[in-house]
Structures are given as C-alpha cells and as structure tokens.
C-alpha cells in the first residue's frame, strides 16, 4: 500500500503548497482521492501515469477538494483516454462537470460515470475481487464523506472443521481457497460455500477530510492500518476549528488513539503555520505513530 | 504599458508550462485576460497583488482559458476582498461560476458582475476616463472574442483654429485640455466642446487567442502598438491549424504585417515543439518586431 500526497494544505493553492489530492495505490490499482486545483500538474511532477487512474473519490464540494477535477477530466480526453472513468462524490458533482463540458462543446472521448452520494450512513460504493471502498460520513459545513479502502485477501479462509469431517485431502486446499467445489470419492460434490469462509481483509486505509472532531466515525475506522485525518489547526486555534468545522492536531490524535489505528497521517494544514512539525509535536502527546503529510511525499505501509 | 505573461501554452497545464493567462497593466489598472487552471498560483509567483484585479476578460470557454476562474473567485473571498469584480466572457460563464458557488454554499463576500457576450460584431464593453476595451470577434471552434485595449489621453486636443479666432491666451490652454470652458473679456463664455476635440488614444494592445487566420480582424487591430496573436503551430502543421481552428507562426506574422502593428507577441504554443525559438524564426521571414511570450516573462512598451 502506497500513498502519494499530491497536496495536503487547506484553502487556496499557493506557490509552494497545493490543495487536497492524493493517490492511493492498493493491489496494483490507483485511486485518486480529492482533486484540488493543480492536481494534474502534481500528478505529472510525481510521475503518476494518468491512465492508471480509473476511480476518483471526492470528499465534498468545497473548491480546494474538487476544482482540479474538470481540468483532469478534459486532459484525459486530450490524452485520448479510452478506459471508463468513475467519479464518486456528493450530489451536484455531475451537474457541475457536465455543464462545463456542454458549454465548451467538449464531451469526453471515454465513458464517464458519476456515482453521486447523499446517504448519511456508511455504505459500500465500490467493490471488486481485490478492494472494497466504503464511505465514512463526516461532519463539515457541507455534505462530506471520508473513504475507507480495504484490501481483500484473494484467498477464502478454509473451514477446517467441515473439511476434516469430509476427510478432504490437503491437496484440495488451494482449490477451495480460490473458490472451487470438491467432488468426493463417493460422487457427492461439496459446494465451496460449505468448505470455506469469506476472505479476511488485508491492509486498510481511511481518509477523513474535512471534518470536525467526530467520535461517530470510530466504529467504521476501528483498527485500520493507516488513518489520514485532517488537522487544519493547532489547539491554540481550537475556536477556529469549531467555528469552521475542522479538527485540531490534538483532536486528530485522539481519534487515532480511540480508533486503535496503527498509523496516523496528518494533513490539511492551515497555511497560517510556518512549520508543520508543530502538528506532530502537539499530536505526539496523545498518539505515537504519527506521519506528517507534505506535498510530493509518498508513504509505503 | 506592461504585459505579464502568466501562461502562454496551449491545452493542458504541465510541470513547466501553464495555460493562457496574462495581466495587462494600463494607466495604473490591472486587467486579467483569460484564466487557465493555476492562474492564481502564477499571480503569486509574479507577485501581482490580487486586490489590483477588478476586471477579468475571458476569450472563450475552452478549459485552458477559464478553468482557473472559479478558484480565483473563491480565493478573492478567502482574502476578504471588498471591491467589485467584473467578469467579461461568453454567455454561459455566469451559469458555470454561480452553479459551483451555489453547490459549495460559498457565495462571494464582494459584488460579482458578469458581462456576458454574444455579439459577433466588435463592441465597446468597458470604458472609463482612461481606458476603452472593445471585443475583437474571432473564429474558433466555439464562440470567441479577442480584446482591444486603448489608453485614452486624459488631455483633449486643442482646436487651435477656433482658439486663435477668439484670441484666447496660451495660459488657458491647459484648462481647455482638461475640459474647461473659457470666459472672454467681453463676458461671453465659450464652451469647451467648441475649443477642443476628443482626446487621442495613446498606447493600444490587442489580444487575439484562439483563432484561425482571419483577415476580418484587420480593421479593428490596425496600427496597434502591441498585438498578442496565438501561434499554436508551425507551418509544418498547417493542416492541424486548419482542422483545430488555430493559427501558424507564419500566419500570425502575416496578420501583424497586414494590420501594420508595431509589435507582435506570439504565444499559445503547442507543447509538441521543444523550442519556441522556431516560432520566431518562421514568423521573422514576414514581420520584424517579434517577441516570444513565455510563462513568467513581462514586457514593457
């Protein structure tokens, strides 16, 4: 699992800081999460192939999280993209993108699918044989979701009790793990569902930005390997965090601790602070495994 | 007159090249022309004060000319802008911007005026005591305008024939130039309109991008001090210029020559060419005073 931080600063793009966008590499797939202005240039700078991106997840419709989307969608057309592109985000995203394509008379040369979200309950929005993605309902000034990505183990778990009861030889174990049925010597066929359980999940990644401190998300993100949680402010500006519905560094660490996550990546820093190490110092009093996001930085777990 | 090139490359923003945007400084006013993605970062890099920009002119609604506008408008709000902002551009621009502000629940804290254009005839769209701006109807794949900026001389021209007939002393000349009437010794008051003519224009700047080679614009841009004309391709790609409704370097020079302009700035280069000097070489066979635009470059005339 790799996380490429394209941008991790709040509000406006500046000379040396970019608004939110990141690429999650999971099971050889690239998932783009949020797409602030300038995302396509950040993708080029980090040498991430545009063609690898087939799924884009937008947390909410504040500009610093999606103003780069229309440009990326247009650039895909100029690059002669053929693969389908799926965009997940709040209701409204489809109208915004399609209006701009319509008025500029430049529809995409590939299939563009919108999956608009409006539920305030966590829901599965993407699933294939390798990865599952669920929403994490967040609390912000507009409708917002975080996203929970889970790697699936491709191998099903053996139900050893049943397997032994049928006296099935170990040479069939791999077949069962990959979903196969087994025919016994007496001619009976035992369906795979009887011989195995659903596969375990492997690595998991939770992206939570933007949000106030919200313990409602704890059951959803419990025990994840990596939590990216916004920490726009330090505790000295806790009043601003409350007013603007953002989180302080200390609060982000508290969420990480209460959810028993293995690693916390902090980001979405306000540009008022000259030194992002201050976020780690403050959060470090609550939680140990802290990583500071920064534009251009990649993490591997 | 100063021209700051924020971006002058065609199509998508890349690591080292930006889509179209430029700031024209005329009579101590800043006019922003086009606003591709990343324009606000380019403004910061060139240290142009955001608060100086009160008028934005969009040529057409292809993404590389306006995708940065919504971000700039949002940033103005975050910077607590109070001055009115005027946006001039094709019909549709208002709907695109307002939809995004509405859905993100983030209206501007300042007055935002849209001046939507649909005429195919040249028209005056802005005028104050110092500057006049007219459209230059262009031919491209969508409705497109160039813009002609003319500095007005604040001083009216003396009608010396009439002034001498009334035997008016030279000490009144300045008063007449600034619009004053003159009372003669015999008590008669001579209105200024009788004593002076409309002021001459001083410097003029014509921005023409994107367009095919189009001689219809010659009467409008005749004799301008500086013409910025797109030159997306070289003659070797003339077939692409025709197909995509763009201009070659040679054609841009031909327009400059036929319009008898004093200086030609070339830009809107396709990124397929490694070396923009090739544009000057090709155009130089037709026209002499050629300047090559490049991102971050400023010109003073």
Coordinates of C-alpha atoms in Angstrom, one line a residue, chain A:
Chain A
X1 CA 0.0 0.0 0.0
X2 CA 1.4 3.3 -1.1
X3 CA 0.0 6.8 -0.5
X4 CA 1.2 9.7 -2.8
X5 CA 0.4 13.1 -1.3
X6 CA -0.2 15.5 -4.2
X7 CA -1.5 18.3 -2.0
X8 CA -2.3 18.5 1.7
X9 CA -2.9 22.1 2.6
X10 CA -6.1 23.9 3.4
X11 CA -7.9 26.5 1.3
X12 CA -6.2 28.2 -1.6
X13 CA -3.3 26.9 -3.8
X14 CA -0.1 28.9 -3.2
X15 CA 3.3 29.0 -4.7
X16 CA 4.7 26.1 -2.7
X17 CA 1.5 24.4 -1.3
X18 CA -1.3 22.6 -3.0
X19 CA -4.9 21.9 -2.0
X20 CA -6.0 18.3 -1.2
X21 CA -5.3 15.5 -3.5
X22 CA -3.7 12.1 -3.1
X23 CA -3.3 8.8 -4.9
X24 CA -3.7 5.5 -3.0
X25 CA -2.0 2.5 -4.6
X26 CA -3.7 -0.7 -3.4
X27 CA -3.5 -4.1 -5.0
X28 CA -1.9 -2.6 -8.1
X29 CA -4.8 -0.1 -8.6
X30 CA -4.6 3.7 -8.3
X31 CA -7.4 5.5 -6.5
X32 CA -7.4 9.3 -6.7
X33 CA -8.8 10.9 -3.6
X34 CA -9.9 14.6 -3.9
X35 CA -8.7 16.8 -6.7
X36 CA -7.9 20.4 -5.8
X37 CA -6.8 22.9 -8.5
X38 CA -3.4 21.9 -9.9
X39 CA -3.8 18.2 -9.3
X40 CA -3.0 17.2 -12.9
X41 CA 0.3 19.1 -12.6
X42 CA 1.1 17.4 -9.3
X43 CA 0.4 14.0 -10.9
X44 CA 2.9 14.9 -13.6
X45 CA 5.5 16.0 -11.1
X46 CA 5.2 12.8 -9.2
X47 CA 5.3 10.8 -12.4
X48 CA 2.0 9.0 -11.8
X49 CA 0.6 7.7 -15.1
X50 CA -2.8 9.4 -15.8
X51 CA -4.0 6.2 -17.5
X52 CA -3.7 4.2 -14.2
X53 CA -6.5 6.3 -12.6
X54 CA -9.9 4.8 -13.1
X55 CA -11.7 5.8 -9.9
X56 CA -11.8 9.3 -8.4
X57 CA -13.3 9.9 -4.9
X58 CA -14.4 13.5 -4.0
X59 CA -15.0 14.1 -0.3
X60 CA -17.0 17.3 -0.6
X61 CA -17.7 20.2 -2.9
X62 CA -15.5 22.9 -1.4
X63 CA -13.2 24.2 -4.1
X64 CA -9.9 23.1 -2.5
X65 CA -11.1 19.5 -2.9
X66 CA -12.5 19.4 -6.4
X67 CA -11.6 22.5 -8.6
X68 CA -9.0 20.4 -10.4
X69 CA -11.4 17.7 -11.5
X70 CA -12.8 19.4 -14.6
X71 CA -9.3 20.0 -15.9
X72 CA -8.2 16.4 -15.3
X73 CA -11.3 15.1 -17.0
X74 CA -10.6 17.4 -20.0
X75 CA -7.0 16.4 -20.1
X76 CA -7.9 12.7 -20.1
X77 CA -9.8 13.4 -23.4
X78 CA -6.8 15.3 -24.9
X79 CA -4.6 12.3 -23.9
X80 CA -7.0 10.0 -25.9
X81 CA -8.1 8.1 -22.9
X82 CA -10.3 5.1 -23.7
X83 CA -10.9 3.4 -20.3
X84 CA -14.0 4.2 -18.3
X85 CA -13.7 6.8 -15.5
X86 CA -15.7 6.6 -12.3
X87 CA -16.3 9.6 -10.2
X88 CA -17.7 9.3 -6.7
X89 CA -18.8 12.4 -4.8
X90 CA -21.7 14.4 -3.4
X91 CA -24.8 15.1 -5.4
X92 CA -24.1 18.1 -7.6
X93 CA -20.7 17.0 -8.9
X94 CA -22.3 15.6 -12.1
X95 CA -24.2 18.8 -12.9
X96 CA -21.0 20.9 -12.4
X97 CA -18.8 18.8 -14.6
X98 CA -21.4 18.1 -17.4
X99 CA -22.4 21.8 -17.6
X100 CA -18.8 22.8 -18.2
X101 CA -18.3 20.0 -20.8
X102 CA -21.5 21.0 -22.5
X103 CA -20.8 24.8 -22.7
X104 CA -17.3 24.2 -24.0
X105 CA -18.7 21.7 -26.5
X106 CA -16.1 19.1 -25.4
X107 CA -17.6 15.9 -24.3
X108 CA -15.2 13.1 -23.2
X109 CA -14.0 10.5 -25.6
X110 CA -14.4 7.9 -22.9
X111 CA -17.2 6.7 -20.7
X112 CA -17.6 8.9 -17.7
X113 CA -19.7 7.5 -14.8
X114 CA -20.8 9.5 -11.8
X115 CA -21.8 7.8 -8.6
X116 CA -23.5 10.6 -6.6
X117 CA -23.6 10.2 -2.8
X118 CA -26.3 11.5 -0.4
X119 CA -26.5 8.9 2.3
X120 CA -25.5 9.9 5.9
X121 CA -24.9 6.2 6.7
X122 CA -21.7 4.4 5.8
X123 CA -22.2 2.4 2.6
X124 CA -20.2 0.3 0.2
X125 CA -19.7 2.3 -3.0
X126 CA -17.1 0.2 -4.8
X127 CA -16.1 -3.5 -4.7
X128 CA -14.2 -5.8 -6.9
X129 CA -12.3 -9.0 -6.1
X130 CA -9.4 -7.1 -4.6
X131 CA -10.7 -3.9 -3.0
X132 CA -13.7 -2.6 -1.1
X133 CA -14.5 1.1 -0.6
X134 CA -17.0 2.4 2.0
X135 CA -18.0 5.9 2.8
X136 CA -17.2 7.4 6.2
X137 CA -19.9 10.1 6.9
X138 CA -18.2 13.2 8.2
X139 CA -19.4 16.4 9.7
X140 CA -18.4 19.6 7.9
X141 CA -20.1 22.8 6.6
X142 CA -21.4 20.9 3.6
X143 CA -22.2 17.2 3.0
X144 CA -18.9 15.4 3.3
X145 CA -17.6 11.8 3.2
X146 CA -14.3 10.2 4.1
X147 CA -13.5 6.9 2.4
X148 CA -12.4 3.6 3.8
X149 CA -10.4 1.4 1.5
X150 CA -9.9 -2.3 2.4
X151 CA -7.7 -4.7 0.5
X152 CA -9.3 -8.1 0.2
X153 CA -7.3 -11.3 0.5
X154 CA -8.0 -13.1 -2.7
X155 CA -7.9 -16.5 -0.8
X156 CA -11.0 -17.6 1.0
X157 CA -10.5 -19.0 4.5
X158 CA -10.7 -22.7 4.9
X159 CA -13.5 -24.1 7.1
X160 CA -11.2 -26.8 8.6
X161 CA -14.0 -28.4 10.7
X162 CA -16.1 -29.2 7.7
X163 CA -13.1 -30.2 5.5
X164 CA -11.9 -32.7 8.1
X165 CA -15.4 -34.1 8.5
X166 CA -15.5 -34.9 4.8
X167 CA -11.8 -36.2 5.1
X168 CA -10.8 -34.0 2.2
X169 CA -7.1 -34.2 1.3
X170 CA -4.8 -31.2 1.8
X171 CA -4.0 -31.2 -2.0
X172 CA -7.5 -29.7 -2.5
X173 CA -6.9 -26.8 0.0
X174 CA -5.7 -24.3 -2.7
X175 CA -8.7 -25.1 -4.9
X176 CA -11.0 -24.4 -2.0
X177 CA -9.2 -21.2 -1.2
X178 CA -9.8 -19.9 -4.7
X179 CA -13.5 -20.8 -4.6
X180 CA -13.6 -24.3 -6.1
X181 CA -16.1 -27.0 -5.1
X182 CA -14.8 -30.5 -4.3
X183 CA -16.1 -33.9 -5.6
X184 CA -15.7 -36.7 -3.1
X185 CA -14.8 -40.3 -4.0
X186 CA -18.4 -41.3 -3.4
X187 CA -19.5 -38.9 -6.2
X188 CA -21.0 -36.2 -3.9
X189 CA -20.0 -32.6 -4.8
X190 CA -19.5 -30.3 -1.8
X191 CA -20.1 -26.6 -2.7
X192 CA -17.3 -24.2 -1.8
X193 CA -19.6 -22.1 0.4
X194 CA -19.7 -25.1 2.8
X195 CA -15.9 -25.6 2.8
X196 CA -14.7 -22.0 3.2
X197 CA -15.4 -18.6 4.8
X198 CA -15.3 -15.1 3.2
X199 CA -11.7 -14.0 2.9
X200 CA -10.1 -11.8 5.5
X201 CA -9.2 -8.2 4.7
X202 CA -5.6 -7.2 4.5
X203 CA -4.4 -3.6 4.6
X204 CA -6.9 -0.8 5.2
X205 CA -6.7 3.0 4.7
X206 CA -9.1 5.6 6.0
X207 CA -9.2 9.1 4.5
X208 CA -11.0 11.6 6.7
X209 CA -11.1 15.3 5.5
X210 CA -12.7 17.7 6.1
X211 CA -14.5 17.2 9.5
X212 CA -15.0 18.4 13.0
X213 CA -13.9 16.1 15.8
X214 CA -16.4 13.3 15.5
X215 CA -16.4 10.1 17.5
X216 CA -19.2 8.7 15.4
X217 CA -16.6 7.5 12.9
X218 CA -14.7 5.3 15.4
X219 CA -16.6 2.1 14.7
X220 CA -16.0 2.5 10.9
X221 CA -12.3 3.2 11.1
X222 CA -11.5 0.9 14.0
X223 CA -8.1 -0.9 13.7
X224 CA -7.2 0.5 10.3
X225 CA -3.6 0.3 9.3
X226 CA -3.4 3.9 8.2
X227 CA -5.7 6.8 9.0
X228 CA -5.3 10.1 7.2
X229 CA -7.1 12.7 9.3
X230 CA -7.3 16.4 8.7
X231 CA -5.7 18.6 11.3
X232 CA -6.3 22.1 10.0
X233 CA -5.4 23.9 13.2
X234 CA -3.4 23.6 16.4
X235 CA -5.2 23.7 19.8
X236 CA -4.3 27.4 20.1
X237 CA -6.9 27.9 17.3
X238 CA -9.4 25.4 18.7
X239 CA -12.1 28.1 18.5
X240 CA -11.5 28.4 14.7
X241 CA -11.6 24.7 14.3
X242 CA -15.0 24.6 16.0
X243 CA -16.3 27.6 14.0
X244 CA -15.1 26.3 10.6
X245 CA -15.9 22.7 11.4
X246 CA -12.3 21.5 11.2
X247 CA -10.1 19.5 13.6
X248 CA -7.0 20.3 15.7
X249 CA -3.8 18.2 15.7
X250 CA -4.6 17.0 19.2
X251 CA -8.2 16.0 18.3
X252 CA -6.9 14.1 15.2
X253 CA -4.6 12.2 17.5
X254 CA -7.4 11.5 19.9
X255 CA -9.5 10.0 17.1
X256 CA -6.4 7.8 16.0
X257 CA -6.0 6.6 19.6
X258 CA -9.7 5.9 20.3
X259 CA -10.0 4.0 17.0
X260 CA -6.9 2.0 17.7
X261 CA -5.4 2.7 14.3
X262 CA -1.8 1.6 13.6
X263 CA -0.6 4.8 11.9
X264 CA -1.9 8.4 11.6
X265 CA -1.0 10.7 8.7
X266 CA -1.9 14.3 9.4
X267 CA -2.6 16.9 6.8
X268 CA -4.9 19.7 5.5
X269 CA -2.8 22.2 7.4
X270 CA -3.8 25.8 7.5
X271 CA -1.1 27.8 5.8
X272 CA -1.0 30.2 8.8
X273 CA 1.6 28.0 10.5
X274 CA 5.1 28.3 9.2
X275 CA 6.2 24.9 10.5
X276 CA 4.2 21.7 10.2
X277 CA 6.4 20.0 12.8
X278 CA 4.2 21.8 15.4
X279 CA 1.3 19.5 14.4
X280 CA 3.4 16.4 15.1
X281 CA 4.5 17.8 18.5
X282 CA 1.0 18.6 19.6
X283 CA -0.5 15.2 18.4
X284 CA 2.5 13.3 19.7
X285 CA 1.4 13.8 23.3
X286 CA -1.7 11.6 22.6
X287 CA -0.6 9.1 19.9
X288 CA 2.7 7.6 18.9
X289 CA 2.8 6.6 15.2
X290 CA 2.4 9.9 13.6
X291 CA 3.4 10.8 10.0
X292 CA 3.2 14.3 8.5
X293 CA 1.9 14.6 5.0
X294 CA 3.6 17.0 2.7
X295 CA 3.1 17.8 -1.0
X296 CA 5.3 15.4 -3.1
X297 CA 5.8 12.9 -0.2
X298 CA 5.0 9.2 -0.6
X299 CA 4.3 6.7 2.2
X300 CA 4.6 2.9 1.9
X301 CA 3.0 0.6 4.5

